[in-house]
């Protein structure tokens, strides 16, 4: 029932990550839609969200009813929230409605983690996928966040493991500046434009596949070349159902986001650049292939 353009305008006007009370967010969202779309009604929202009671939304906003997880998901669907906003909305609902301090702290930590990723991140557009053309582009971008970084191609070439040529380092610096991933400040130093890069997790392009392949190969070399005290490489072989596979993928993505949040909130000066890889793939064929 919501017009697509109205939804996009609301998304840009109201940033859910600016809120810590889900009722306040819903109240402001309702005010926006009532002004923007004269056809908006509680009944239409209930239909879109799969809720039988047309007055349930108003009762929630007025604090007369609480939201369970199932209905929080329906609200998110009714307001066409994206995946990350849905996660934040559910965490906010749970934070506001938790009875114990420990539960509140758990859900508040999740909110802060999602806020950090949302505010610090920069999403790569399609034309920027050349960033993944060489493994050292990401390494140099992260190197720019360390305390002793020097935008000198020869210094960079020797600093990376494995080392690259000064010419490769120079081309990479030019590429990163062109893509807006590094920028020059008044002192002449190069710094990151934003501390986090994000990309849709299921996007598959040749450049990204090649990038992942390069990093996996570097991980193989690290087993031989990097002392065990400076690396963590391990694995497990499991038998699981397809539903658990989907759940485990979400856990892996959540874990990756937690590492990103730890990195972006680190108060100590960065000293090294690390690469984090996760490999999760089948070792047997499913029944559909037999």
PDB file of C-alpha atoms in Angstrom:
ATOM      1  CA  UNK A   1       0.000   0.000   0.000  1.00  0.00           C
ATOM      2  CA  UNK A   2       2.935   2.378   0.508  1.00  0.00           C
ATOM      3  CA  UNK A   3       4.102   4.171  -2.591  1.00  0.00           C
ATOM      4  CA  UNK A   4       7.703   3.219  -3.364  1.00  0.00           C
ATOM      5  CA  UNK A   5       8.859   6.855  -3.569  1.00  0.00           C
ATOM      6  CA  UNK A   6       7.188   7.631  -0.262  1.00  0.00           C
ATOM      7  CA  UNK A   7       9.009   4.745   1.374  1.00  0.00           C
ATOM      8  CA  UNK A   8      12.393   5.879   0.034  1.00  0.00           C
ATOM      9  CA  UNK A   9      11.730   9.418   1.260  1.00  0.00           C
ATOM     10  CA  UNK A  10      10.839   8.115   4.706  1.00  0.00           C
ATOM     11  CA  UNK A  11      13.972   5.983   4.786  1.00  0.00           C
ATOM     12  CA  UNK A  12      16.166   9.014   4.062  1.00  0.00           C
ATOM     13  CA  UNK A  13      14.236  11.272   6.455  1.00  0.00           C
ATOM     14  CA  UNK A  14      14.111   8.907   9.440  1.00  0.00           C
ATOM     15  CA  UNK A  15      17.245   7.006  10.371  1.00  0.00           C
ATOM     16  CA  UNK A  16      16.199   4.167  12.649  1.00  0.00           C
ATOM     17  CA  UNK A  17      19.712   4.083  14.138  1.00  0.00           C
ATOM     18  CA  UNK A  18      19.072   7.513  15.666  1.00  0.00           C
ATOM     19  CA  UNK A  19      16.418   5.978  17.927  1.00  0.00           C
ATOM     20  CA  UNK A  20      16.656   3.929  21.104  1.00  0.00           C
ATOM     21  CA  UNK A  21      12.902   3.666  21.743  1.00  0.00           C
ATOM     22  CA  UNK A  22      10.899   1.721  19.174  1.00  0.00           C
ATOM     23  CA  UNK A  23       7.622   3.462  20.080  1.00  0.00           C
ATOM     24  CA  UNK A  24       9.177   6.875  19.378  1.00  0.00           C
ATOM     25  CA  UNK A  25      10.413   5.595  16.034  1.00  0.00           C
ATOM     26  CA  UNK A  26       7.010   4.170  15.078  1.00  0.00           C
ATOM     27  CA  UNK A  27       5.294   7.392  16.179  1.00  0.00           C
ATOM     28  CA  UNK A  28       7.545   9.526  13.962  1.00  0.00           C
ATOM     29  CA  UNK A  29       7.180   7.060  11.091  1.00  0.00           C
ATOM     30  CA  UNK A  30       3.393   7.244  11.360  1.00  0.00           C
ATOM     31  CA  UNK A  31       3.439  11.037  11.372  1.00  0.00           C
ATOM     32  CA  UNK A  32       5.511  11.007   8.206  1.00  0.00           C
ATOM     33  CA  UNK A  33       3.230   8.621   6.338  1.00  0.00           C
ATOM     34  CA  UNK A  34       0.065  10.408   7.418  1.00  0.00           C
ATOM     35  CA  UNK A  35       1.442  13.655   5.956  1.00  0.00           C
ATOM     36  CA  UNK A  36       2.904  12.037   2.860  1.00  0.00           C
ATOM     37  CA  UNK A  37       0.128   9.651   1.831  1.00  0.00           C
ATOM     38  CA  UNK A  38      -3.521  10.609   2.298  1.00  0.00           C
ATOM     39  CA  UNK A  39      -4.481   6.975   1.651  1.00  0.00           C
ATOM     40  CA  UNK A  40      -2.546   5.688   4.623  1.00  0.00           C
ATOM     41  CA  UNK A  41      -4.713   4.001   7.281  1.00  0.00           C
ATOM     42  CA  UNK A  42      -4.129   1.648  10.179  1.00  0.00           C
ATOM     43  CA  UNK A  43      -6.289  -0.901   8.380  1.00  0.00           C
ATOM     44  CA  UNK A  44      -4.066  -0.868   5.299  1.00  0.00           C
ATOM     45  CA  UNK A  45      -0.955  -1.229   7.442  1.00  0.00           C
ATOM     46  CA  UNK A  46      -2.497  -4.196   9.281  1.00  0.00           C
ATOM     47  CA  UNK A  47      -3.246  -5.860   5.953  1.00  0.00           C
ATOM     48  CA  UNK A  48       0.294  -5.251   4.675  1.00  0.00           C
ATOM     49  CA  UNK A  49       1.795  -6.601   7.917  1.00  0.00           C
ATOM     50  CA  UNK A  50      -0.516  -9.613   8.138  1.00  0.00           C
ATOM     51  CA  UNK A  51      -2.136  -8.451  11.381  1.00  0.00           C
ATOM     52  CA  UNK A  52      -5.846  -9.060  12.021  1.00  0.00           C
ATOM     53  CA  UNK A  53      -6.458  -6.071  14.305  1.00  0.00           C
ATOM     54  CA  UNK A  54      -6.450  -2.700  12.522  1.00  0.00           C
ATOM     55  CA  UNK A  55      -5.964  -0.876  15.838  1.00  0.00           C
ATOM     56  CA  UNK A  56      -2.982  -2.918  17.019  1.00  0.00           C
ATOM     57  CA  UNK A  57      -0.386  -0.500  15.614  1.00  0.00           C
ATOM     58  CA  UNK A  58      -1.918   2.453  17.471  1.00  0.00           C
ATOM     59  CA  UNK A  59      -2.119   0.463  20.711  1.00  0.00           C
ATOM     60  CA  UNK A  60       1.593  -0.394  20.419  1.00  0.00           C
ATOM     61  CA  UNK A  61       2.577   3.207  19.723  1.00  0.00           C
ATOM     62  CA  UNK A  62       0.473   4.391  22.679  1.00  0.00           C
ATOM     63  CA  UNK A  63       2.171   1.871  24.967  1.00  0.00           C
ATOM     64  CA  UNK A  64      -0.977  -0.184  25.563  1.00  0.00           C
ATOM     65  CA  UNK A  65       0.408  -3.301  23.874  1.00  0.00           C
ATOM     66  CA  UNK A  66       3.888  -4.829  23.629  1.00  0.00           C
ATOM     67  CA  UNK A  67       5.491  -6.511  20.623  1.00  0.00           C
ATOM     68  CA  UNK A  68       6.662 -10.100  20.576  1.00  0.00           C
ATOM     69  CA  UNK A  69       9.376 -11.073  18.099  1.00  0.00           C
ATOM     70  CA  UNK A  70       6.852 -12.441  15.592  1.00  0.00           C
ATOM     71  CA  UNK A  71       4.846  -9.225  15.541  1.00  0.00           C
ATOM     72  CA  UNK A  72       8.017  -7.122  15.481  1.00  0.00           C
ATOM     73  CA  UNK A  73       8.945  -8.955  12.270  1.00  0.00           C
ATOM     74  CA  UNK A  74       5.464  -8.270  10.884  1.00  0.00           C
ATOM     75  CA  UNK A  75       5.819  -4.585  11.697  1.00  0.00           C
ATOM     76  CA  UNK A  76       9.192  -4.520   9.926  1.00  0.00           C
ATOM     77  CA  UNK A  77       7.616  -6.184   6.897  1.00  0.00           C
ATOM     78  CA  UNK A  78       4.652  -3.815   6.966  1.00  0.00           C
ATOM     79  CA  UNK A  79       6.949  -0.792   6.944  1.00  0.00           C
ATOM     80  CA  UNK A  80       9.224  -2.433   4.331  1.00  0.00           C
ATOM     81  CA  UNK A  81      12.360  -2.219   6.470  1.00  0.00           C
ATOM     82  CA  UNK A  82      15.534  -3.638   4.967  1.00  0.00           C
ATOM     83  CA  UNK A  83      17.386  -6.498   6.660  1.00  0.00           C
ATOM     84  CA  UNK A  84      19.722  -4.367   8.780  1.00  0.00           C
ATOM     85  CA  UNK A  85      16.943  -2.005   9.906  1.00  0.00           C
ATOM     86  CA  UNK A  86      14.816  -5.035  10.771  1.00  0.00           C
ATOM     87  CA  UNK A  87      17.620  -6.404  12.958  1.00  0.00           C
ATOM     88  CA  UNK A  88      17.967  -3.057  14.697  1.00  0.00           C
ATOM     89  CA  UNK A  89      14.199  -2.690  15.152  1.00  0.00           C
ATOM     90  CA  UNK A  90      13.924  -6.131  16.784  1.00  0.00           C
ATOM     91  CA  UNK A  91      16.910  -5.433  19.058  1.00  0.00           C
ATOM     92  CA  UNK A  92      15.339  -2.088  20.030  1.00  0.00           C
ATOM     93  CA  UNK A  93      11.987  -3.745  20.798  1.00  0.00           C
ATOM     94  CA  UNK A  94      13.710  -6.358  22.953  1.00  0.00           C
ATOM     95  CA  UNK A  95      15.814  -3.698  24.685  1.00  0.00           C
ATOM     96  CA  UNK A  96      12.777  -1.574  25.541  1.00  0.00           C
ATOM     97  CA  UNK A  97      10.685  -4.503  26.753  1.00  0.00           C
ATOM     98  CA  UNK A  98      13.326  -6.502  28.666  1.00  0.00           C
ATOM     99  CA  UNK A  99      12.749  -6.864  32.382  1.00  0.00           C
ATOM    100  CA  UNK A 100      16.250  -7.695  33.602  1.00  0.00           C
ATOM    101  CA  UNK A 101      19.394  -5.574  33.373  1.00  0.00           C
ATOM    102  CA  UNK A 102      21.388  -8.408  31.802  1.00  0.00           C
ATOM    103  CA  UNK A 103      18.852  -8.783  28.984  1.00  0.00           C
ATOM    104  CA  UNK A 104      18.784  -5.024  28.440  1.00  0.00           C
ATOM    105  CA  UNK A 105      22.585  -4.934  28.224  1.00  0.00           C
ATOM    106  CA  UNK A 106      22.605  -7.776  25.686  1.00  0.00           C
ATOM    107  CA  UNK A 107      20.113  -6.099  23.365  1.00  0.00           C
ATOM    108  CA  UNK A 108      21.648  -2.651  23.847  1.00  0.00           C
ATOM    109  CA  UNK A 109      25.058  -4.036  22.845  1.00  0.00           C
ATOM    110  CA  UNK A 110      23.505  -5.423  19.673  1.00  0.00           C
ATOM    111  CA  UNK A 111      21.969  -2.014  18.914  1.00  0.00           C
ATOM    112  CA  UNK A 112      25.323  -0.265  19.372  1.00  0.00           C
ATOM    113  CA  UNK A 113      27.011  -2.807  17.137  1.00  0.00           C
ATOM    114  CA  UNK A 114      24.480  -2.228  14.353  1.00  0.00           C
ATOM    115  CA  UNK A 115      24.723   1.551  14.866  1.00  0.00           C
ATOM    116  CA  UNK A 116      28.509   1.426  14.523  1.00  0.00           C
ATOM    117  CA  UNK A 117      28.383  -0.528  11.286  1.00  0.00           C
ATOM    118  CA  UNK A 118      25.626   1.671   9.865  1.00  0.00           C
ATOM    119  CA  UNK A 119      27.219   5.030  10.710  1.00  0.00           C
ATOM    120  CA  UNK A 120      30.818   4.092   9.947  1.00  0.00           C
ATOM    121  CA  UNK A 121      30.239   2.102   6.807  1.00  0.00           C
ATOM    122  CA  UNK A 122      30.529   3.098   3.191  1.00  0.00           C
ATOM    123  CA  UNK A 123      28.763   0.911   0.660  1.00  0.00           C
ATOM    124  CA  UNK A 124      30.662   0.082  -2.503  1.00  0.00           C
ATOM    125  CA  UNK A 125      28.793   0.874  -5.696  1.00  0.00           C
ATOM    126  CA  UNK A 126      29.033  -1.323  -8.779  1.00  0.00           C
ATOM    127  CA  UNK A 127      31.650   0.858 -10.493  1.00  0.00           C
ATOM    128  CA  UNK A 128      33.890   0.546  -7.447  1.00  0.00           C
ATOM    129  CA  UNK A 129      34.244  -3.225  -7.710  1.00  0.00           C
ATOM    130  CA  UNK A 130      37.679  -2.722  -9.250  1.00  0.00           C
ATOM    131  CA  UNK A 131      38.698  -2.248  -5.619  1.00  0.00           C
ATOM    132  CA  UNK A 132      38.686  -6.048  -5.452  1.00  0.00           C
ATOM    133  CA  UNK A 133      40.825  -6.509  -8.545  1.00  0.00           C
ATOM    134  CA  UNK A 134      44.035  -6.895  -6.461  1.00  0.00           C
ATOM    135  CA  UNK A 135      44.266  -8.156  -2.880  1.00  0.00           C
ATOM    136  CA  UNK A 136      46.626  -5.370  -1.825  1.00  0.00           C
ATOM    137  CA  UNK A 137      44.066  -2.588  -2.493  1.00  0.00           C
ATOM    138  CA  UNK A 138      42.187  -3.526   0.684  1.00  0.00           C
ATOM    139  CA  UNK A 139      45.443  -4.068   2.576  1.00  0.00           C
ATOM    140  CA  UNK A 140      46.761  -0.599   1.652  1.00  0.00           C
ATOM    141  CA  UNK A 141      43.444   1.010   2.537  1.00  0.00           C
ATOM    142  CA  UNK A 142      43.625  -0.592   5.992  1.00  0.00           C
ATOM    143  CA  UNK A 143      47.330   0.250   6.279  1.00  0.00           C
ATOM    144  CA  UNK A 144      46.290   3.908   5.975  1.00  0.00           C
ATOM    145  CA  UNK A 145      44.489   3.465   9.305  1.00  0.00           C
ATOM    146  CA  UNK A 146      47.625   2.429  11.207  1.00  0.00           C
ATOM    147  CA  UNK A 147      49.555   4.883  13.364  1.00  0.00           C
ATOM    148  CA  UNK A 148      52.818   4.914  11.364  1.00  0.00           C
ATOM    149  CA  UNK A 149      51.368   4.950   7.843  1.00  0.00           C
ATOM    150  CA  UNK A 150      53.403   6.702   5.148  1.00  0.00           C
ATOM    151  CA  UNK A 151      51.846   7.332   1.704  1.00  0.00           C
ATOM    152  CA  UNK A 152      55.135   6.372   0.104  1.00  0.00           C
ATOM    153  CA  UNK A 153      54.913   3.563  -2.511  1.00  0.00           C
ATOM    154  CA  UNK A 154      58.336   2.171  -1.596  1.00  0.00           C
ATOM    155  CA  UNK A 155      57.498   2.109   2.132  1.00  0.00           C
ATOM    156  CA  UNK A 156      54.120   0.476   1.410  1.00  0.00           C
ATOM    157  CA  UNK A 157      55.650  -2.105  -0.940  1.00  0.00           C
ATOM    158  CA  UNK A 158      58.058  -3.293   1.772  1.00  0.00           C
ATOM    159  CA  UNK A 159      55.490  -3.091   4.565  1.00  0.00           C
ATOM    160  CA  UNK A 160      53.007  -5.546   3.057  1.00  0.00           C
ATOM    161  CA  UNK A 161      53.254  -9.320   3.504  1.00  0.00           C
ATOM    162  CA  UNK A 162      53.842 -10.652   0.915  1.00  0.00           C
ATOM    163  CA  UNK A 163      55.620  -7.597  -0.465  1.00  0.00           C
ATOM    164  CA  UNK A 164      54.573  -5.914  -3.715  1.00  0.00           C
ATOM    165  CA  UNK A 165      56.428  -3.606  -6.081  1.00  0.00           C
ATOM    166  CA  UNK A 166      56.494   0.187  -5.615  1.00  0.00           C
ATOM    167  CA  UNK A 167      54.754   0.493  -8.991  1.00  0.00           C
ATOM    168  CA  UNK A 168      51.887  -1.701  -7.755  1.00  0.00           C
ATOM    169  CA  UNK A 169      51.652   0.340  -4.564  1.00  0.00           C
ATOM    170  CA  UNK A 170      51.545   3.595  -6.550  1.00  0.00           C
ATOM    171  CA  UNK A 171      48.783   2.308  -8.848  1.00  0.00           C
ATOM    172  CA  UNK A 172      46.822   1.122  -5.833  1.00  0.00           C
ATOM    173  CA  UNK A 173      47.073   4.511  -4.101  1.00  0.00           C
ATOM    174  CA  UNK A 174      45.850   6.231  -7.272  1.00  0.00           C
ATOM    175  CA  UNK A 175      42.950   3.764  -7.531  1.00  0.00           C
ATOM    176  CA  UNK A 176      41.936   4.189  -3.896  1.00  0.00           C
ATOM    177  CA  UNK A 177      41.955   7.984  -4.224  1.00  0.00           C
ATOM    178  CA  UNK A 178      39.965   7.827  -7.483  1.00  0.00           C
ATOM    179  CA  UNK A 179      37.366   5.569  -5.876  1.00  0.00           C
ATOM    180  CA  UNK A 180      37.042   7.893  -2.885  1.00  0.00           C
ATOM    181  CA  UNK A 181      38.300   5.254  -0.448  1.00  0.00           C
ATOM    182  CA  UNK A 182      41.331   7.326   0.575  1.00  0.00           C
ATOM    183  CA  UNK A 183      41.423  11.101   0.795  1.00  0.00           C
ATOM    184  CA  UNK A 184      44.093  13.725   1.385  1.00  0.00           C
ATOM    185  CA  UNK A 185      43.824  15.997   4.436  1.00  0.00           C
ATOM    186  CA  UNK A 186      45.429  19.389   5.137  1.00  0.00           C
ATOM    187  CA  UNK A 187      48.679  17.867   6.400  1.00  0.00           C
ATOM    188  CA  UNK A 188      49.099  16.030   3.096  1.00  0.00           C
ATOM    189  CA  UNK A 189      48.526  12.671   4.767  1.00  0.00           C
ATOM    190  CA  UNK A 190      46.216  10.094   3.168  1.00  0.00           C
ATOM    191  CA  UNK A 191      43.438   8.784   5.416  1.00  0.00           C
ATOM    192  CA  UNK A 192      40.440   6.491   5.047  1.00  0.00           C
ATOM    193  CA  UNK A 193      37.263   8.157   3.860  1.00  0.00           C
ATOM    194  CA  UNK A 194      35.277   5.869   6.212  1.00  0.00           C
ATOM    195  CA  UNK A 195      36.464   3.093   8.533  1.00  0.00           C
ATOM    196  CA  UNK A 196      34.170   0.358   7.173  1.00  0.00           C
ATOM    197  CA  UNK A 197      33.245  -0.848   3.704  1.00  0.00           C
ATOM    198  CA  UNK A 198      30.100  -2.887   3.155  1.00  0.00           C
ATOM    199  CA  UNK A 199      28.780  -4.848   0.218  1.00  0.00           C
ATOM    200  CA  UNK A 200      25.741  -7.078  -0.158  1.00  0.00           C
ATOM    201  CA  UNK A 201      26.836 -10.480   1.231  1.00  0.00           C
ATOM    202  CA  UNK A 202      25.317 -12.538  -1.602  1.00  0.00           C
ATOM    203  CA  UNK A 203      26.661 -10.445  -4.479  1.00  0.00           C
ATOM    204  CA  UNK A 204      28.962 -12.498  -6.709  1.00  0.00           C
ATOM    205  CA  UNK A 205      31.097 -10.827  -9.341  1.00  0.00           C
ATOM    206  CA  UNK A 206      34.260 -12.014 -11.033  1.00  0.00           C
ATOM    207  CA  UNK A 207      36.316  -9.364  -9.203  1.00  0.00           C
ATOM    208  CA  UNK A 208      35.005 -10.396  -5.780  1.00  0.00           C
ATOM    209  CA  UNK A 209      35.474 -14.098  -6.518  1.00  0.00           C
ATOM    210  CA  UNK A 210      39.060 -13.408  -7.580  1.00  0.00           C
ATOM    211  CA  UNK A 211      39.614 -11.309  -4.452  1.00  0.00           C
ATOM    212  CA  UNK A 212      38.346 -14.094  -2.179  1.00  0.00           C
ATOM    213  CA  UNK A 213      40.485 -16.628  -4.050  1.00  0.00           C
ATOM    214  CA  UNK A 214      43.578 -14.439  -3.565  1.00  0.00           C
ATOM    215  CA  UNK A 215      42.933 -14.038   0.158  1.00  0.00           C
ATOM    216  CA  UNK A 216      42.374 -17.779   0.599  1.00  0.00           C
ATOM    217  CA  UNK A 217      45.706 -18.404  -1.117  1.00  0.00           C
ATOM    218  CA  UNK A 218      47.400 -15.909   1.211  1.00  0.00           C
ATOM    219  CA  UNK A 219      45.843 -17.790   4.123  1.00  0.00           C
ATOM    220  CA  UNK A 220      47.405 -21.013   2.836  1.00  0.00           C
ATOM    221  CA  UNK A 221      50.802 -19.309   2.658  1.00  0.00           C
ATOM    222  CA  UNK A 222      50.354 -17.935   6.176  1.00  0.00           C
ATOM    223  CA  UNK A 223      50.264 -21.487   7.562  1.00  0.00           C
ATOM    224  CA  UNK A 224      53.885 -21.852   6.491  1.00  0.00           C
ATOM    225  CA  UNK A 225      55.160 -18.270   6.719  1.00  0.00           C
ATOM    226  CA  UNK A 226      53.463 -16.735   9.782  1.00  0.00           C
ATOM    227  CA  UNK A 227      54.198 -17.939  13.350  1.00  0.00           C
ATOM    228  CA  UNK A 228      51.209 -19.623  14.986  1.00  0.00           C
ATOM    229  CA  UNK A 229      51.240 -17.008  17.745  1.00  0.00           C
ATOM    230  CA  UNK A 230      50.360 -14.350  15.123  1.00  0.00           C
ATOM    231  CA  UNK A 231      47.572 -16.198  13.317  1.00  0.00           C
ATOM    232  CA  UNK A 232      44.431 -18.234  13.997  1.00  0.00           C
ATOM    233  CA  UNK A 233      43.626 -20.833  11.345  1.00  0.00           C
ATOM    234  CA  UNK A 234      41.332 -23.713  12.209  1.00  0.00           C
ATOM    235  CA  UNK A 235      38.296 -25.581  10.946  1.00  0.00           C
ATOM    236  CA  UNK A 236      35.562 -28.114  11.701  1.00  0.00           C
ATOM    237  CA  UNK A 237      33.718 -30.716   9.636  1.00  0.00           C
ATOM    238  CA  UNK A 238      29.974 -30.939  10.438  1.00  0.00           C
ATOM    239  CA  UNK A 239      26.826 -32.725   9.304  1.00  0.00           C
ATOM    240  CA  UNK A 240      23.801 -30.398   9.224  1.00  0.00           C
ATOM    241  CA  UNK A 241      20.361 -29.853   7.700  1.00  0.00           C
ATOM    242  CA  UNK A 242      19.633 -27.176   5.111  1.00  0.00           C
ATOM    243  CA  UNK A 243      17.803 -25.074   7.709  1.00  0.00           C
ATOM    244  CA  UNK A 244      20.812 -25.163  10.041  1.00  0.00           C
ATOM    245  CA  UNK A 245      23.064 -24.224   7.117  1.00  0.00           C
ATOM    246  CA  UNK A 246      21.064 -21.009   6.633  1.00  0.00           C
ATOM    247  CA  UNK A 247      21.206 -20.298  10.364  1.00  0.00           C
ATOM    248  CA  UNK A 248      24.960 -20.880  10.450  1.00  0.00           C
ATOM    249  CA  UNK A 249      25.510 -18.476   7.546  1.00  0.00           C
ATOM    250  CA  UNK A 250      23.716 -15.805   9.565  1.00  0.00           C
ATOM    251  CA  UNK A 251      25.882 -16.577  12.614  1.00  0.00           C
ATOM    252  CA  UNK A 252      29.039 -16.241  10.497  1.00  0.00           C
ATOM    253  CA  UNK A 253      27.874 -12.888   9.107  1.00  0.00           C
ATOM    254  CA  UNK A 254      26.952 -11.689  12.581  1.00  0.00           C
ATOM    255  CA  UNK A 255      30.376 -12.731  13.878  1.00  0.00           C
ATOM    256  CA  UNK A 256      32.077 -10.836  11.044  1.00  0.00           C
ATOM    257  CA  UNK A 257      30.092  -7.720  11.936  1.00  0.00           C
ATOM    258  CA  UNK A 258      31.141  -8.042  15.573  1.00  0.00           C
ATOM    259  CA  UNK A 259      34.807  -8.114  14.499  1.00  0.00           C
ATOM    260  CA  UNK A 260      34.229  -5.031  12.329  1.00  0.00           C
ATOM    261  CA  UNK A 261      32.583  -3.255  15.271  1.00  0.00           C
ATOM    262  CA  UNK A 262      35.533  -4.162  17.524  1.00  0.00           C
ATOM    263  CA  UNK A 263      37.910  -2.750  14.933  1.00  0.00           C
ATOM    264  CA  UNK A 264      36.044   0.524  14.440  1.00  0.00           C
ATOM    265  CA  UNK A 265      35.667   1.126  18.196  1.00  0.00           C
ATOM    266  CA  UNK A 266      39.275   0.241  19.086  1.00  0.00           C
ATOM    267  CA  UNK A 267      40.629   3.146  21.155  1.00  0.00           C
ATOM    268  CA  UNK A 268      44.247   2.056  20.749  1.00  0.00           C
ATOM    269  CA  UNK A 269      46.287   3.110  17.658  1.00  0.00           C
ATOM    270  CA  UNK A 270      46.265   0.392  15.002  1.00  0.00           C
ATOM    271  CA  UNK A 271      49.640  -1.321  14.519  1.00  0.00           C
ATOM    272  CA  UNK A 272      49.048  -4.041  11.924  1.00  0.00           C
ATOM    273  CA  UNK A 273      46.661  -5.036   9.144  1.00  0.00           C
ATOM    274  CA  UNK A 274      45.032  -8.465   9.439  1.00  0.00           C
ATOM    275  CA  UNK A 275      42.929 -10.485   7.007  1.00  0.00           C
ATOM    276  CA  UNK A 276      39.928 -12.438   8.297  1.00  0.00           C
ATOM    277  CA  UNK A 277      38.628 -15.298   6.119  1.00  0.00           C
ATOM    278  CA  UNK A 278      35.751 -17.711   6.698  1.00  0.00           C
ATOM    279  CA  UNK A 279      35.269 -20.824   4.547  1.00  0.00           C
ATOM    280  CA  UNK A 280      32.014 -22.753   4.840  1.00  0.00           C
ATOM    281  CA  UNK A 281      31.270 -25.117   1.973  1.00  0.00           C
ATOM    282  CA  UNK A 282      29.881 -28.642   1.338  1.00  0.00           C
ATOM    283  CA  UNK A 283      32.092 -31.725   1.240  1.00  0.00           C
ATOM    284  CA  UNK A 284      29.237 -33.972   0.112  1.00  0.00           C
ATOM    285  CA  UNK A 285      26.487 -33.626  -2.471  1.00  0.00           C
ATOM    286  CA  UNK A 286      22.845 -33.145  -1.525  1.00  0.00           C
ATOM    287  CA  UNK A 287      20.049 -35.586  -2.359  1.00  0.00           C
ATOM    288  CA  UNK A 288      18.921 -33.365  -5.233  1.00  0.00           C
ATOM    289  CA  UNK A 289      22.173 -34.148  -7.091  1.00  0.00           C
ATOM    290  CA  UNK A 290      21.937 -37.924  -6.713  1.00  0.00           C
TER     291      UNK A 290
END
